[in-house]
XYZ file of C-alpha atoms in Angstrom:
571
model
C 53.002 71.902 -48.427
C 50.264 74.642 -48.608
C 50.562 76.872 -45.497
C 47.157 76.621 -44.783
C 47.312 73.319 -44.572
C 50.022 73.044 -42.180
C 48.447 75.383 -40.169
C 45.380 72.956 -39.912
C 47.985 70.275 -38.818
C 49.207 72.269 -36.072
C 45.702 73.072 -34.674
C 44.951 69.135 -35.219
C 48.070 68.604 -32.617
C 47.153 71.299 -30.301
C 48.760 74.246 -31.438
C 46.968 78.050 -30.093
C 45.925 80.268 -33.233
C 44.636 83.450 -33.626
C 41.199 83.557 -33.595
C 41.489 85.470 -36.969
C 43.622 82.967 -37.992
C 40.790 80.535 -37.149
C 38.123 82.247 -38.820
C 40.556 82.354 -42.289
C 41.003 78.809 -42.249
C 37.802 77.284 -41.361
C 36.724 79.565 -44.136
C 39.002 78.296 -46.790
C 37.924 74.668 -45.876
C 34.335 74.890 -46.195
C 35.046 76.702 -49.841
C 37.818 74.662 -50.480
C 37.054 70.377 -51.052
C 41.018 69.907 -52.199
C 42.010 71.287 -49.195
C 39.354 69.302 -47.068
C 41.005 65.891 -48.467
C 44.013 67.225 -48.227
C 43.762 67.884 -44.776
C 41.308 64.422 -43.943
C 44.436 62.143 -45.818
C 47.122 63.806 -43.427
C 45.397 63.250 -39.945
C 44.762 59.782 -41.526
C 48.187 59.257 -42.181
C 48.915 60.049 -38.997
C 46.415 57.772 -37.001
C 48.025 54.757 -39.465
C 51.274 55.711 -37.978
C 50.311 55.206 -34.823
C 48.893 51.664 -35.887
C 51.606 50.846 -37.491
C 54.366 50.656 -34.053
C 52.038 48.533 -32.564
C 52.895 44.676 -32.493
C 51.053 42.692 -34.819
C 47.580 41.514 -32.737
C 45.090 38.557 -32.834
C 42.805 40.573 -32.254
C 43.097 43.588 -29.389
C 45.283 45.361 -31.639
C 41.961 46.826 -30.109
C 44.129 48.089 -27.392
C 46.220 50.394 -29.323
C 43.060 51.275 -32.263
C 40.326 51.478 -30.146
C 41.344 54.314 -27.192
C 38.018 54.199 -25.749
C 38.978 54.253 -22.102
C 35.980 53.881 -19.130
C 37.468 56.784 -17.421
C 35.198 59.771 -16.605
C 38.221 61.955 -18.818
C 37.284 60.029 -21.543
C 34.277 61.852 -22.953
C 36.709 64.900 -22.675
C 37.979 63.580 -25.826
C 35.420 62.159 -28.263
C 35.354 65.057 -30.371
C 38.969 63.739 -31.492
C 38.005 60.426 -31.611
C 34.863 61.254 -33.582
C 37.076 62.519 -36.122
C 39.731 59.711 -36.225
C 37.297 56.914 -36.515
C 35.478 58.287 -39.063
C 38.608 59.129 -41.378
C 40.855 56.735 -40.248
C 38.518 53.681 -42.058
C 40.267 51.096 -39.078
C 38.795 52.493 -36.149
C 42.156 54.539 -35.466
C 41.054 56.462 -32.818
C 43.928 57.865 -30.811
C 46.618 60.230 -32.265
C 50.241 59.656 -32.250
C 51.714 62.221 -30.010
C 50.760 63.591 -26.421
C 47.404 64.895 -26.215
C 47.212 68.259 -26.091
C 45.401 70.648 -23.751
C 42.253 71.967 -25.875
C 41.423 75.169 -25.143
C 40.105 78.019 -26.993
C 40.587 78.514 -30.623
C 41.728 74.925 -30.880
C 38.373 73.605 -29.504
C 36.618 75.284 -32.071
C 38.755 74.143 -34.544
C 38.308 70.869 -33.795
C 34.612 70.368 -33.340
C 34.098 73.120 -36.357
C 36.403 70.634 -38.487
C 34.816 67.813 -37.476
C 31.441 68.954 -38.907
C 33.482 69.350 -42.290
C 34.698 66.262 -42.115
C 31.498 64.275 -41.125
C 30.035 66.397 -44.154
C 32.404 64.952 -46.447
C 32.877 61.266 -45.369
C 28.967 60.415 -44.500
C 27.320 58.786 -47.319
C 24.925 60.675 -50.132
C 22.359 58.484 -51.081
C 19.812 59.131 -54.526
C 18.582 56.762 -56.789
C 20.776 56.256 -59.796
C 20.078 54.977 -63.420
C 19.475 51.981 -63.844
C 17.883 49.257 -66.827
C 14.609 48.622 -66.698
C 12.984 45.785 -64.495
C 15.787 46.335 -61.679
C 14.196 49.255 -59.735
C 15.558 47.394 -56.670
C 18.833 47.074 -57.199
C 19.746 50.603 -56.321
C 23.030 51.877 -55.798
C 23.796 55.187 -53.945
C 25.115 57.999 -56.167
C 28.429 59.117 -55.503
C 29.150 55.665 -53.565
C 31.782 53.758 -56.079
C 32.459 50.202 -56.062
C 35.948 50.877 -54.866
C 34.203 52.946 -51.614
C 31.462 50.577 -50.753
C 31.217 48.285 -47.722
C 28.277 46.787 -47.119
C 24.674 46.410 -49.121
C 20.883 47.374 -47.716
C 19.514 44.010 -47.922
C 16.245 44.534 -46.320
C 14.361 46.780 -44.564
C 11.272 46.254 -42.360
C 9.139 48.528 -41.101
C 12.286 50.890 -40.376
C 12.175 54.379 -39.144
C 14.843 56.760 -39.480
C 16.762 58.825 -37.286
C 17.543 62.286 -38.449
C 21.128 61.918 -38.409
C 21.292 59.176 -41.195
C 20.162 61.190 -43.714
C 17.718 60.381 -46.185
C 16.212 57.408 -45.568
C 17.676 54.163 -47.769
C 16.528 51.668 -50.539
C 16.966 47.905 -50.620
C 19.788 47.557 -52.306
C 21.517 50.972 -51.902
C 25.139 50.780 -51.652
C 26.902 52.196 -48.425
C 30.404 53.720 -47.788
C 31.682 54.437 -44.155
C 29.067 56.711 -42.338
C 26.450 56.985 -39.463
C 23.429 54.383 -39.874
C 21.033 54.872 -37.246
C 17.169 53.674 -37.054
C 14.503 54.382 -34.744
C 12.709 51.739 -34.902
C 12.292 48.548 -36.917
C 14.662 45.993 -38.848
C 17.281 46.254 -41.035
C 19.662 43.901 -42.565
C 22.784 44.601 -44.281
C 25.655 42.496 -46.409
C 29.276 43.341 -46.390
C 31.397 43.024 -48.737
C 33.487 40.527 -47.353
C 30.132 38.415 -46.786
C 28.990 39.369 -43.328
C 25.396 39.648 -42.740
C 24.554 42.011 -39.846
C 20.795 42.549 -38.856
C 19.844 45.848 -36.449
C 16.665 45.833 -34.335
C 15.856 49.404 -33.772
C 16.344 51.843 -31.893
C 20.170 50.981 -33.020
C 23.052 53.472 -34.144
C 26.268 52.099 -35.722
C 29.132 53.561 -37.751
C 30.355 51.662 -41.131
C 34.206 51.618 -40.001
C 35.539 49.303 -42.353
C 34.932 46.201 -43.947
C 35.360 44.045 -41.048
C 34.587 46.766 -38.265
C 31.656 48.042 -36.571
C 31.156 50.522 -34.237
C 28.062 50.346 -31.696
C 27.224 53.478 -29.768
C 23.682 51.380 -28.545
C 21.076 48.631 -30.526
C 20.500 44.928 -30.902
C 23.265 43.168 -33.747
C 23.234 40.011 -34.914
C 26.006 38.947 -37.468
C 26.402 35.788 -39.440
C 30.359 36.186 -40.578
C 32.006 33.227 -42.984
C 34.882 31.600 -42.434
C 36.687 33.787 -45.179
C 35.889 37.211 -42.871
C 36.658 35.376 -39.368
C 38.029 38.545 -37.539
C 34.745 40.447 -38.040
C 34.579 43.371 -35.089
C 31.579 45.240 -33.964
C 33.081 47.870 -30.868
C 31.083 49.749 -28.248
C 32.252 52.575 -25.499
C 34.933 50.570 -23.774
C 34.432 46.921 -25.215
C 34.467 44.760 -28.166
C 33.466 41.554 -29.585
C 35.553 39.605 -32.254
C 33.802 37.008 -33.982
C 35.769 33.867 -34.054
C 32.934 32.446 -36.437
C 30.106 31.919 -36.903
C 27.318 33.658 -35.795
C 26.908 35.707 -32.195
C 24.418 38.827 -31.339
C 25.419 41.628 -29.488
C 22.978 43.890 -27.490
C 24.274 47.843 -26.115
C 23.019 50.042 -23.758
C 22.914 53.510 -24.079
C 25.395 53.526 -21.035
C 27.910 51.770 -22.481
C 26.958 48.190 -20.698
C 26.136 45.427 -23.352
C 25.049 41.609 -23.422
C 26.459 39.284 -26.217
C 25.647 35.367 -27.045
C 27.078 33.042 -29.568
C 24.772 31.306 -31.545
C 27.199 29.008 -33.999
C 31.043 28.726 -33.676
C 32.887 31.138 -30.848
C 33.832 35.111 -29.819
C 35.504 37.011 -27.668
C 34.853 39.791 -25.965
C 36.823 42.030 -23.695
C 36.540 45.622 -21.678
C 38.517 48.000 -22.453
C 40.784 50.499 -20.000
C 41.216 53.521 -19.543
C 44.358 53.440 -21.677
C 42.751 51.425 -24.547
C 44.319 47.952 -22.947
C 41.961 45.190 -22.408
C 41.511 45.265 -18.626
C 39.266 41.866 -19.294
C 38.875 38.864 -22.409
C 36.171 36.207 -22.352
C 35.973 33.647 -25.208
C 32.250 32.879 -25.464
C 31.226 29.477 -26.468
C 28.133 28.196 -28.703
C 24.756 28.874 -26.334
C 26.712 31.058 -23.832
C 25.813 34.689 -22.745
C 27.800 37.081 -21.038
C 27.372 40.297 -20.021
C 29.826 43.676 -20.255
C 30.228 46.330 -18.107
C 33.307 48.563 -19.276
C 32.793 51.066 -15.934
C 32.913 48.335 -13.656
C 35.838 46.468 -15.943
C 33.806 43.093 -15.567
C 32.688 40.425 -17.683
C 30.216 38.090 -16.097
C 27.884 35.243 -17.356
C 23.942 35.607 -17.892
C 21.391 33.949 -17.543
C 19.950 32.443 -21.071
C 17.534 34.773 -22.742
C 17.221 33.857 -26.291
C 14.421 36.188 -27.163
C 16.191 39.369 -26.351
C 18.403 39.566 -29.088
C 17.753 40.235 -32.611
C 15.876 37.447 -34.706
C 18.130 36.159 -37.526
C 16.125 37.810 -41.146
C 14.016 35.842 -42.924
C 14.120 35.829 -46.422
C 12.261 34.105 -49.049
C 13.885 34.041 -52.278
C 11.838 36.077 -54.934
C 10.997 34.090 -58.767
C 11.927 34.978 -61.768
C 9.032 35.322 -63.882
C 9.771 35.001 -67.576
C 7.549 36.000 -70.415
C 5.903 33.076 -72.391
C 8.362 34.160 -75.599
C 11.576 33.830 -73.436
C 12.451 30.284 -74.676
C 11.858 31.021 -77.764
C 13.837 33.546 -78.247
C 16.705 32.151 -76.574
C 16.084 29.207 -79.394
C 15.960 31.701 -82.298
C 19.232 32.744 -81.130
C 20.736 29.133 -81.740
C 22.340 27.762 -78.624
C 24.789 25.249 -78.712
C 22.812 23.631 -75.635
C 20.007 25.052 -73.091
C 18.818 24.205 -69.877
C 15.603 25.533 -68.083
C 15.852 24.001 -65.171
C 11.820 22.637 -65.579
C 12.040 19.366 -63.948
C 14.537 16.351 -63.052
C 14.244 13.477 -65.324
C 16.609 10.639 -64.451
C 19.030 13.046 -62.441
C 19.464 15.159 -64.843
C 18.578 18.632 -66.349
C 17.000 18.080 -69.941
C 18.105 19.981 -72.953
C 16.190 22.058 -74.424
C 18.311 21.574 -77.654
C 17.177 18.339 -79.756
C 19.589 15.568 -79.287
C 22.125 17.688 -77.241
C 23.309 16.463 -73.343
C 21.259 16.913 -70.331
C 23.411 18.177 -67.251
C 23.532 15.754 -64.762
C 23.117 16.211 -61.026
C 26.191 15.532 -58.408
C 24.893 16.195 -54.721
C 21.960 17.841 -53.196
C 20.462 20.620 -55.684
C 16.899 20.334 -56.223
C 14.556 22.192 -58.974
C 11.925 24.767 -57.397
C 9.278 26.314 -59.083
C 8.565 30.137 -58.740
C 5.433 31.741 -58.063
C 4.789 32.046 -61.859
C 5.532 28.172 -62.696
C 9.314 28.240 -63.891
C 11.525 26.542 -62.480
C 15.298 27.265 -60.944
C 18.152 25.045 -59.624
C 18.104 25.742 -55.793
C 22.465 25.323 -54.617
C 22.145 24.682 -50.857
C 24.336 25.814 -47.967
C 27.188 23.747 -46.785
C 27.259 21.330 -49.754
C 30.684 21.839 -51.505
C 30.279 18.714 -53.392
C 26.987 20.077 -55.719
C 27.993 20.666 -59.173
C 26.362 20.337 -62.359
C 28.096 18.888 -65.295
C 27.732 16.975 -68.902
C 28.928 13.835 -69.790
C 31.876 14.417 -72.507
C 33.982 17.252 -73.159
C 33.011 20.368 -74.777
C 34.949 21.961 -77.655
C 35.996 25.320 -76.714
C 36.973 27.202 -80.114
C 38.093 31.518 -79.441
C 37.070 32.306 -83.213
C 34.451 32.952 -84.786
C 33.700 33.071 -80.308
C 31.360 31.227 -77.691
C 29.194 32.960 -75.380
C 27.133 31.751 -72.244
C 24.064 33.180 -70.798
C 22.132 32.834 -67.616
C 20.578 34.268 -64.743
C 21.438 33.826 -60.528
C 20.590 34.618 -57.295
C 23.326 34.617 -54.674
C 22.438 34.133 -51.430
C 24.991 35.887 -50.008
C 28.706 37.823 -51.011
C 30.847 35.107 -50.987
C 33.559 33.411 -53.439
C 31.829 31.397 -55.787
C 32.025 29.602 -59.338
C 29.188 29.680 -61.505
C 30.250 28.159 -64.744
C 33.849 26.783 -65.968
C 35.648 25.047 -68.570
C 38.405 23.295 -67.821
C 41.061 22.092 -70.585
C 41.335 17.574 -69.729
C 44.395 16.791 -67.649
C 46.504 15.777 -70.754
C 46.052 19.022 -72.020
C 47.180 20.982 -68.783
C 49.929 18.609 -68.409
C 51.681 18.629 -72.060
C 51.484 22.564 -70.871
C 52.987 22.339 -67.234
C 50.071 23.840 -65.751
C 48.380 23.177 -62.777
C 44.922 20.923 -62.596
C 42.626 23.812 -61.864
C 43.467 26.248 -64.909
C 40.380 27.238 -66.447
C 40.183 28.394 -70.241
C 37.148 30.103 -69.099
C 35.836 31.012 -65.797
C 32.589 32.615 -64.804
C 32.709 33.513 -60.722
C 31.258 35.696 -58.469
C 34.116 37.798 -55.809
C 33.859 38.876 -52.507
C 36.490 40.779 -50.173
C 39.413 38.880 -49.327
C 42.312 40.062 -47.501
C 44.962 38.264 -49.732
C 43.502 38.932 -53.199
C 43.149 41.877 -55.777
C 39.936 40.732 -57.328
C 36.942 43.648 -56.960
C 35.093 42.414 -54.577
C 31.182 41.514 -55.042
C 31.240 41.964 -58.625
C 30.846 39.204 -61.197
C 34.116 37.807 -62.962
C 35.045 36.370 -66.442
C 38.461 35.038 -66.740
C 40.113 33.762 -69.912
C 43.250 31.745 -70.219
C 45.438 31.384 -72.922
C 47.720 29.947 -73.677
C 47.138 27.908 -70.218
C 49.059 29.641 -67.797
C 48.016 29.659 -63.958
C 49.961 33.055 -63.484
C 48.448 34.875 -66.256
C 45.054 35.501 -67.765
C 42.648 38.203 -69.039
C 39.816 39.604 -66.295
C 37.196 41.454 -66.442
C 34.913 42.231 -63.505
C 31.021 44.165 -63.654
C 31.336 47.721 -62.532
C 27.840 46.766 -60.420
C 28.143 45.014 -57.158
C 25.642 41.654 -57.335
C 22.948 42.296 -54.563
C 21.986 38.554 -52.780
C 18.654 37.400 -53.077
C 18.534 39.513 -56.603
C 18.057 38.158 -59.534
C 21.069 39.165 -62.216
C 21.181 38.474 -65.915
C 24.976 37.660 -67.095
C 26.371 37.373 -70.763
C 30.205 36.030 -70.443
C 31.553 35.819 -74.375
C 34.720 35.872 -76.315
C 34.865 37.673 -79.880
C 37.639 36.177 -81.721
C 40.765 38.563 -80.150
C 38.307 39.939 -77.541
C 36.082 39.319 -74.325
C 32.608 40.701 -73.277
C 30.955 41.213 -69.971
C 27.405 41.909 -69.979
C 25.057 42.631 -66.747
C 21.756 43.079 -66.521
C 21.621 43.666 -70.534
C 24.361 46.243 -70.194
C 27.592 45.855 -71.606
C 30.283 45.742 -68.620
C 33.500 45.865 -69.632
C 35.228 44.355 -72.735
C 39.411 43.806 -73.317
C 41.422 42.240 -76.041
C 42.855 38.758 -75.479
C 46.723 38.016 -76.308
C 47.306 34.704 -77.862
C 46.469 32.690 -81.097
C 43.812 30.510 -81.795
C 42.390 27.855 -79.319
C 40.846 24.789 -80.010
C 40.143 22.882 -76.636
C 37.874 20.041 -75.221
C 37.329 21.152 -71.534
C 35.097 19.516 -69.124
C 32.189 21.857 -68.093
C 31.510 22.558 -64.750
C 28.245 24.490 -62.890
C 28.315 25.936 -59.639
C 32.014 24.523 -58.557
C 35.244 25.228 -59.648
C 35.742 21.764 -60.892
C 33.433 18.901 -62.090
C 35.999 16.032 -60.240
C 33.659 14.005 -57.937
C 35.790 14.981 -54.968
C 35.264 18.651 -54.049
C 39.139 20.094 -53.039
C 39.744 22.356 -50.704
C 38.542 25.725 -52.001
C 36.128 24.454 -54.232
C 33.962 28.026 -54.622
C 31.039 25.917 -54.397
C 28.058 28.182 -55.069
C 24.899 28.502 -52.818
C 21.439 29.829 -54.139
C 19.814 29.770 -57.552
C 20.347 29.270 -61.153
C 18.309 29.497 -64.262
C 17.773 30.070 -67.617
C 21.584 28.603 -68.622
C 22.687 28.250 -72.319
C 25.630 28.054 -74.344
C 26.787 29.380 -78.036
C 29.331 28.411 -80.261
C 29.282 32.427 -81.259
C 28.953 35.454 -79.537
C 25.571 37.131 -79.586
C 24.573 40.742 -80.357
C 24.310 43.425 -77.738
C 20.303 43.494 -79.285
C 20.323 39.720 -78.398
C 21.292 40.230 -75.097
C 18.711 43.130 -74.056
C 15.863 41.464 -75.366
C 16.537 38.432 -73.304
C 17.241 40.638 -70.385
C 13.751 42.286 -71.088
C 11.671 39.482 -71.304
C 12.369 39.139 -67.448
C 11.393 40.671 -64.471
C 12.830 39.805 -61.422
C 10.695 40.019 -58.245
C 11.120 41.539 -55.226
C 12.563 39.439 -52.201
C 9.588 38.787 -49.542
C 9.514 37.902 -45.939
């Protein structure tokens, strides 16, 4: 190991240098970035140590993480907790041996190395590249898909505090870091499919994907059952969402007030030795407040109105250029749907003599401000689905492609469009009932799975196998309540992703020819009348759907991408 680097180690546990010894190394680290993640990855290491001899926790694993005490010492310290939290991506906070006594050349060490750090982990936000017609879907430059955590949503009339940087788009992309406003709203969406709105003046720190930390502002989060376990901490307390939805309001001095709108939390002080020295579970319509100096947890009286309004978003059209259908005709669909009208429960085709799709559950047809027309997917209706009567033939060569557009209305697990091989088929190959031959789905974070989350997936089968298959995911995150533009096609031995009329990703495909009838399924995993368990229903809108029996050209693709431009979302 580089001397210098151990020498950095020691100063991190409370070794006494040389103040010339000092000055050489803080030196080195501002020149040197290898050195600077060298160094960040070992104290990281060592805060997961720590984490790792605790017992396994519900949720105050809090009292080994967290280490915010309500002690007077404790401020004494936050310069090492500063730097813990920020690197440590859990909320690590406290390290693994005795603290030491900082004095001297190790106090400027540590605050010195903890501007380095902050330097290196906050977020750098520009406007990147992008297609044209998507100048809101922004993503932060130097923020990768494998780095992000949560998505600007919205902003409203938000100021900015200094120490935030420069100020943020709608749809810029956001790694760990400070986000702090002055004034105003701002909502963003994790990864994992949390929605968490601020009401300014509010400062937070991006911890991790399920983990917020509150130094004072209003919060309101809306967490799904797939990210139960959602955590937003404040100096000496915490609240753990047990779902679904609860607001949280902190004080500059540390006391807060929270209330659970849907579902259930719990919230608990914190002692001086990072236990809990208190735990309340909070019911539907109950408010409690916190007070970590006192160590008490009492109830409040109701007060609705003083915690952050839930956003309010109205989902933007899609306006289409007056040629759009027409091309999409010239390029010779198999079938295509508009999503105009309902006529007799169905979807017409736009192809003469070809099947309508016909409605199962709730979804509706809503125009856009320009006249067309979108299937609207509601919340909390996992039996919607769109289907055809028959099967479809699925043939790999000469290819098949299928085109459309969406609008998610939030990051969560959901099937757009499917074909699924009939149940003789899966059973004369041992495979289970959900196998897809091809699968069009959108990801979000989930603890057990190694699927990139919020990115669009196309999945190919073959030879049916449930353990095996080809993926490819977009290398841009979908943004909710944005329209996207997705091309999913096979090419003979190969796949294609295409976003936004840019090619995504493409891989070869093992296996020999496949000639299949599948049963086609939109906006559920399968098209059986019964929704299972799991069913990746899909929630917001859908347009503009067709379906080859080739691929089509990448010039095919950008001009349909180009005769649309996708509105802004509105209040």
């Amino acid at each position: 190991m580089d001397q210098d680097l151990i020498d950095l180690l020691s100063a991190w546990r409370g070794a006494e240098l040389a103040t010339s010894r000092v000055e050489e190394l803080l030196s080195r680290l501002r020149q040197d970035e290898e050195l600077l993640r060298s160094f960040v990855h070992e104290i990281r290491m060592l805060g997961m140590l720590k984490a790792v001899q605790t017992v396994e926790p519900r949720w105050l694993s809090l009292q080994e993480e967290l280490g915010w005490g309500t002690d007077e010492g404790r401020f004494d310290d936050d310069h090492e907790d500063e730097i813990m939290r920020r690197v440590g991506g859990s909320g690590f906070s406290r390290s693994p041996w005795p603290r030491p006594r900082w004095t001297g050349a190790a106090v400027l060490t540590a605050l010195l190395l903890a501007l380095a750090i902050f330097r290196w982990t906050n977020w750098r936000v520009e406007t990147a590249d992008h297609p044209p017609g998507l100048s809101s879907t922004l993503q932060s430059k130097g923020v990768g898909a494998d780095d992000a955590l949560a998505i600007v949503l919205k902003l409203d009339e938000v100021q900015w505090e200094a120490m935030s940087g420069p100020g943020l788009n709608e749809g810029a992309v956001l790694s760990s870091g400070r986000f702090s406003i002055r004034s105003g709203h701002a909502v963003l969406s994790f990864l994992n499919g949390v929605t968490l709105t601020l009401e300014g003046p509010a400062d937070i720190d991006l911890v991790s994907i399920d983990r917020v930390y509150c130094r004072r502002g209003k919060l309101r989060a809306r967490v799904p059952e797939s990210a139960k376990g959602f955590v937003v901490v404040s100096a000496g307390s915490a609240v753990i969402d047990l779902g679904t939805e609860f607001a949280l309001n902190v004080e500059a001095d540390g006391k807060s007030k929270v209330r659970v709108f849907e579902g259930e939390a719990e919230a608990g002080v914190i002692g001086p030795k990072g236990y809990p020295r208190r735990i309340q579970r909070i019911e539907k319509s109950k408010e409690f407040e916190l007070d970590p100096g006192a160590g008490r947890i009492a109830e409040a009286v109701s007060d609705v109105e003083g915690f952050a309004t839930p956003p309010k978003l109205m989902a933007p059209g899609l306006r289409l250029d007056p040629t759009y259908p027409s091309a999409v005709l010239r390029s010779k669909p198999k079938s295509y749907w508009r999503f105009q009208a309902l006529v007799d429960g169905g979807v017409p085709n736009e192809v003469v003599g070809e099947r309508p799709l016909v409605v199962h559950g709730p979804i509706t047809v809503s125009g856009g401000s320009q006249g067309d027309g979108c299937a609207v997917f509601k919340a909390g209706q996992p039996e919607q689905f769109l289907s055809t009567v028959g099967l479809w033939r699925f043939d790999s060569e000469p290819g098949c492609a299928v085109e459309l557009w969406f609008m998610a209305d939030q990051i969560r697990h959901a099937s757009l469009f499917g074909l699924r091989p009939t149940t003789e088929d899966l059973a004369q190959a041992s495979q289970h009932r959900y196998v897809h031959a091809l699968l069009l789905e959108l990801t979000a974070y989930e603890r057990y799975s190694l699927n990139k989350p919020a990115s669009i997936r196309f999945l190919r089968r073959w030879p049916l196998n449930d353990n095996v298959g080809t993926d490819l995911f977009s290398d841009k995150l979908y943004i909710p309540w944005r329209w996207h533009h997705v091309v999913a096609q096979t090419n003979g031995a190969s796949m294609d992703l295409y976003v936004d009329g840019v090619k995504s990703h493409s891989a070869p495909v093992e296996g020999g020819p496949s000639n299949l009838l599948c049963e086609l399924a939109v906006g559920r995993l399968t098209s059986e009348p019964s929704a299972p368990k799991g069913s990746r229903s899909f929630v917001g809108r859908l347009d503009e759907l067709a379906v080859y029996d080739r691929p089509l050209t990448s010039q095919e693709i950008r001009l349909h991408y180009e005769l649309a431009k996708p509105e802004l979302p509105a209040e």
